[in-house]
GROMACS .gro file of C-alpha atoms in nm:
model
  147
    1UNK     CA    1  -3.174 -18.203   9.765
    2UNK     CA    2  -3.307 -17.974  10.004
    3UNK     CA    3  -3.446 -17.768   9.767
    4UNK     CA    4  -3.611 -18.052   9.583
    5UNK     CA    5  -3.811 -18.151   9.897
    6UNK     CA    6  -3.882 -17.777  10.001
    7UNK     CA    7  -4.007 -17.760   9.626
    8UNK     CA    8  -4.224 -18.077   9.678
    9UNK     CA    9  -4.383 -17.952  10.023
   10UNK     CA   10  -4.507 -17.651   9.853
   11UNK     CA   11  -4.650 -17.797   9.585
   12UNK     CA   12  -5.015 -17.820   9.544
   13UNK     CA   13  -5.171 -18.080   9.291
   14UNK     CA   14  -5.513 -17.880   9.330
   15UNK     CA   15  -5.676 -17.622   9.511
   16UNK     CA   16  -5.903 -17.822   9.797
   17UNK     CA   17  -6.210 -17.812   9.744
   18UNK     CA   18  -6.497 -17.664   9.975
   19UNK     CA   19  -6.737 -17.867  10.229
   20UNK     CA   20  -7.017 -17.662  10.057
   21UNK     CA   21  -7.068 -17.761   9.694
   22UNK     CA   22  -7.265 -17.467   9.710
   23UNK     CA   23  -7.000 -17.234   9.706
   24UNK     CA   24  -6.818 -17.373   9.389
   25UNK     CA   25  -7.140 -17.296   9.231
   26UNK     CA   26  -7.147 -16.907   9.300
   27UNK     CA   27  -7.226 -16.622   9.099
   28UNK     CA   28  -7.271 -16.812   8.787
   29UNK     CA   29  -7.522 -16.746   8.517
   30UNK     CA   30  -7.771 -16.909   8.265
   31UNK     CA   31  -7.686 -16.892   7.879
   32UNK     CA   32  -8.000 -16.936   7.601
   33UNK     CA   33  -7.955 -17.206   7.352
   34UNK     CA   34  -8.115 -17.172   7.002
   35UNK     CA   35  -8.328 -17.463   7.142
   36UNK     CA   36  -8.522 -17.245   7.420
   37UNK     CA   37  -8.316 -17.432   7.663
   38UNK     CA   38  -8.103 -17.244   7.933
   39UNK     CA   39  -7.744 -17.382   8.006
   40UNK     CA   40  -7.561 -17.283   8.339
   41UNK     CA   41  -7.230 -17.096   8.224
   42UNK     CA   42  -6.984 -17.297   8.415
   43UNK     CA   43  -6.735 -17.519   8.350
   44UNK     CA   44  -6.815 -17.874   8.480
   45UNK     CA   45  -6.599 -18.227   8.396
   46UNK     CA   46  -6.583 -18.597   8.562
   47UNK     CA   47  -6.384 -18.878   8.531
   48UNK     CA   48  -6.332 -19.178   8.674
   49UNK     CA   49  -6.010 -19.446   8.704
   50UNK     CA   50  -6.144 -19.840   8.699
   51UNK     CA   51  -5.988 -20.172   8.715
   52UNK     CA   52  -6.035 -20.519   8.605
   53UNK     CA   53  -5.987 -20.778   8.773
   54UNK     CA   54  -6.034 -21.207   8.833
   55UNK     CA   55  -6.236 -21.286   9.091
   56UNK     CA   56  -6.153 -21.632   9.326
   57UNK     CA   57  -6.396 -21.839   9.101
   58UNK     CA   58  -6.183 -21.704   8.769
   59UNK     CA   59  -6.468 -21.503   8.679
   60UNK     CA   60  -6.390 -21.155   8.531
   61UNK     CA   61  -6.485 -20.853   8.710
   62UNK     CA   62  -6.418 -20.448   8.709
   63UNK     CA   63  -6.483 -20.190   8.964
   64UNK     CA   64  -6.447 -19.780   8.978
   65UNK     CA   65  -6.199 -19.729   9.257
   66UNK     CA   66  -6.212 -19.351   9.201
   67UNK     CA   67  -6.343 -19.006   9.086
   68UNK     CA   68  -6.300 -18.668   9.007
   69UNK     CA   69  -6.547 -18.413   8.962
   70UNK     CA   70  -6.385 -18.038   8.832
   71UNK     CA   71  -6.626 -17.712   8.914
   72UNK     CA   72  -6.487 -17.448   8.734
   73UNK     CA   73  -6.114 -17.560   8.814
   74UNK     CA   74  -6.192 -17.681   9.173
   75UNK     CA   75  -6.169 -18.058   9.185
   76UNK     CA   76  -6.372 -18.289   9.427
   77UNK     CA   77  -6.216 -18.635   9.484
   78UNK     CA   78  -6.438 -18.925   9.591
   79UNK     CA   79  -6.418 -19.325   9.565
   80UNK     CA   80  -6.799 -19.412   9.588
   81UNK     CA   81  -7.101 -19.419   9.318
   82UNK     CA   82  -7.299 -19.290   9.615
   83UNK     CA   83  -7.094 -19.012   9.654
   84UNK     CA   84  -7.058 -18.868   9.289
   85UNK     CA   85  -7.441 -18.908   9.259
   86UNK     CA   86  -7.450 -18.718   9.605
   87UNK     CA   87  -7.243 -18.421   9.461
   88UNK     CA   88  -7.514 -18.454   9.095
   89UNK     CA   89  -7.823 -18.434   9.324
   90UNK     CA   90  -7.641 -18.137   9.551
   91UNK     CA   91  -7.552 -17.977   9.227
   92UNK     CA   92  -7.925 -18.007   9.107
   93UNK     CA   93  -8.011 -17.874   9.427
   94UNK     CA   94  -7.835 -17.586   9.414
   95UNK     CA   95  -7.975 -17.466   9.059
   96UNK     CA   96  -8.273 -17.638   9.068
   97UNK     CA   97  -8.193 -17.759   8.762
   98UNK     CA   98  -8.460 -17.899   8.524
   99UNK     CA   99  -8.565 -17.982   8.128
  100UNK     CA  100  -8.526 -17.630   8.050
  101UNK     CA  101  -8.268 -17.524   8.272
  102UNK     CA  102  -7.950 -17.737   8.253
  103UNK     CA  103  -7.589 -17.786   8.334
  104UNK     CA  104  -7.328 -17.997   8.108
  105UNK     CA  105  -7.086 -18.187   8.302
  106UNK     CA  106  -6.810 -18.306   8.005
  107UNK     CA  107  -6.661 -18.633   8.019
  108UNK     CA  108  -6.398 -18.748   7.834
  109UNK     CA  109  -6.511 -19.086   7.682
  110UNK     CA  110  -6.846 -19.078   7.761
  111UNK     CA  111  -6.907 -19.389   7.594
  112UNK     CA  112  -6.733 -19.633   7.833
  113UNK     CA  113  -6.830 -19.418   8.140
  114UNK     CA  114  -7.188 -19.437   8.068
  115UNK     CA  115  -7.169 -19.758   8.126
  116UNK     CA  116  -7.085 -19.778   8.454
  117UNK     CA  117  -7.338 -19.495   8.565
  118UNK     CA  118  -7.637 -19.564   8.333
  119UNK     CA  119  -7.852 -19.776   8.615
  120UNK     CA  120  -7.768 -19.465   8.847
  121UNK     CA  121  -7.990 -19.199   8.703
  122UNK     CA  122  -8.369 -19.180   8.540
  123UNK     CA  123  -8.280 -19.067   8.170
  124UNK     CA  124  -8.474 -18.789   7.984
  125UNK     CA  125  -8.336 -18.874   7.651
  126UNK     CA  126  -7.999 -19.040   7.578
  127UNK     CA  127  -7.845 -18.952   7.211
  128UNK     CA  128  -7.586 -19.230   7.043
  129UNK     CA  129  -7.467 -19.241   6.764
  130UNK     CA  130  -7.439 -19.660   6.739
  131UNK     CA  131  -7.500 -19.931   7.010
  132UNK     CA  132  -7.298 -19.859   7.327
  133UNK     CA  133  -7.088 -19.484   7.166
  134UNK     CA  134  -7.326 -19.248   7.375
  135UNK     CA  135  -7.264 -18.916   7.247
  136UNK     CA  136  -7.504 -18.715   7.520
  137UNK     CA  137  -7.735 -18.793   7.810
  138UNK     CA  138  -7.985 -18.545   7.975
  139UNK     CA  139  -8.157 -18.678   8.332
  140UNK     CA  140  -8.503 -18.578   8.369
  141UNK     CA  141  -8.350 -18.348   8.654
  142UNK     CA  142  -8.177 -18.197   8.393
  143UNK     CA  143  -7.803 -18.268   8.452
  144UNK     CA  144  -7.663 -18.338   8.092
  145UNK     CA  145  -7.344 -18.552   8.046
  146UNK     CA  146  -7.183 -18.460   7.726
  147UNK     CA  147  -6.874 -18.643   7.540
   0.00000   0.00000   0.00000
């Protein structure tokens, strides 16, 4: 047993993550696309966990009670719209991204995540394939959100 718990206080879920989005961002480079667009070589991903819910009138409701944002393996943990589009704007910031130079943050089923951020950002161009299965999304400040 003791070695269970000794195991269990040494374990680390993730590394934590730095005050300074800034320096999660370092040293990394812009790739060409065949599209004379530049993409920022770095691995980016986000997901969020939601829940539905009745309210006290019986009325259906849902609500996104947390998030996780992954630079390059470092993960950033937050429970507020407001925050995750503070870390996009920081991370805009930082590379003063635009149109022509962009980063790709991945998300695993874009489609049903989009919906919960699409009032949050001004869109460039959003690509879907049908009515509601959003297969990209590019803000004009040039942070693209890729399924």
């Amino acid at each position: 047993m003791e070695n269970l718990v000794a195991t269990l206080n040494n374990f680390k879920l993730h590394e934590e993550p730095s005050d300074n989005i800034e320096d999660l961002l370092e040293d990394f480079k812009y790739i060409k696309s065949n599209k004379k667009v530049l993409y920022l070589n770095v691995a980016m991903a986000f997901d969020i966990e939601s829940t539905s819910f009745y309210d006290e009138e019986g009325n259906k409701a849902a609500c996104m009670y947390a998030f996780t944002l992954n630079i390059n393996g470092k993960h950033i943990e937050g429970r507020t719209w407001d925050e995750f589009i503070n870390y996009v704007n920081r991370i805009h910031e930082a590379y003063v991204t635009t149109l022509e130079n962009r980063v790709i943050i991945w998300i695993h089923n874009l489609s049903f995540e989009f919906q919960w951020f699409r009032c949050r950002f001004k869109w460039h161009k959003v690509f879907a394939l049908s009515e509601r299965e959003v297969c990209y999304a590019l803000t004009e400040d040039g942070i693209e959100f890729r399924c």
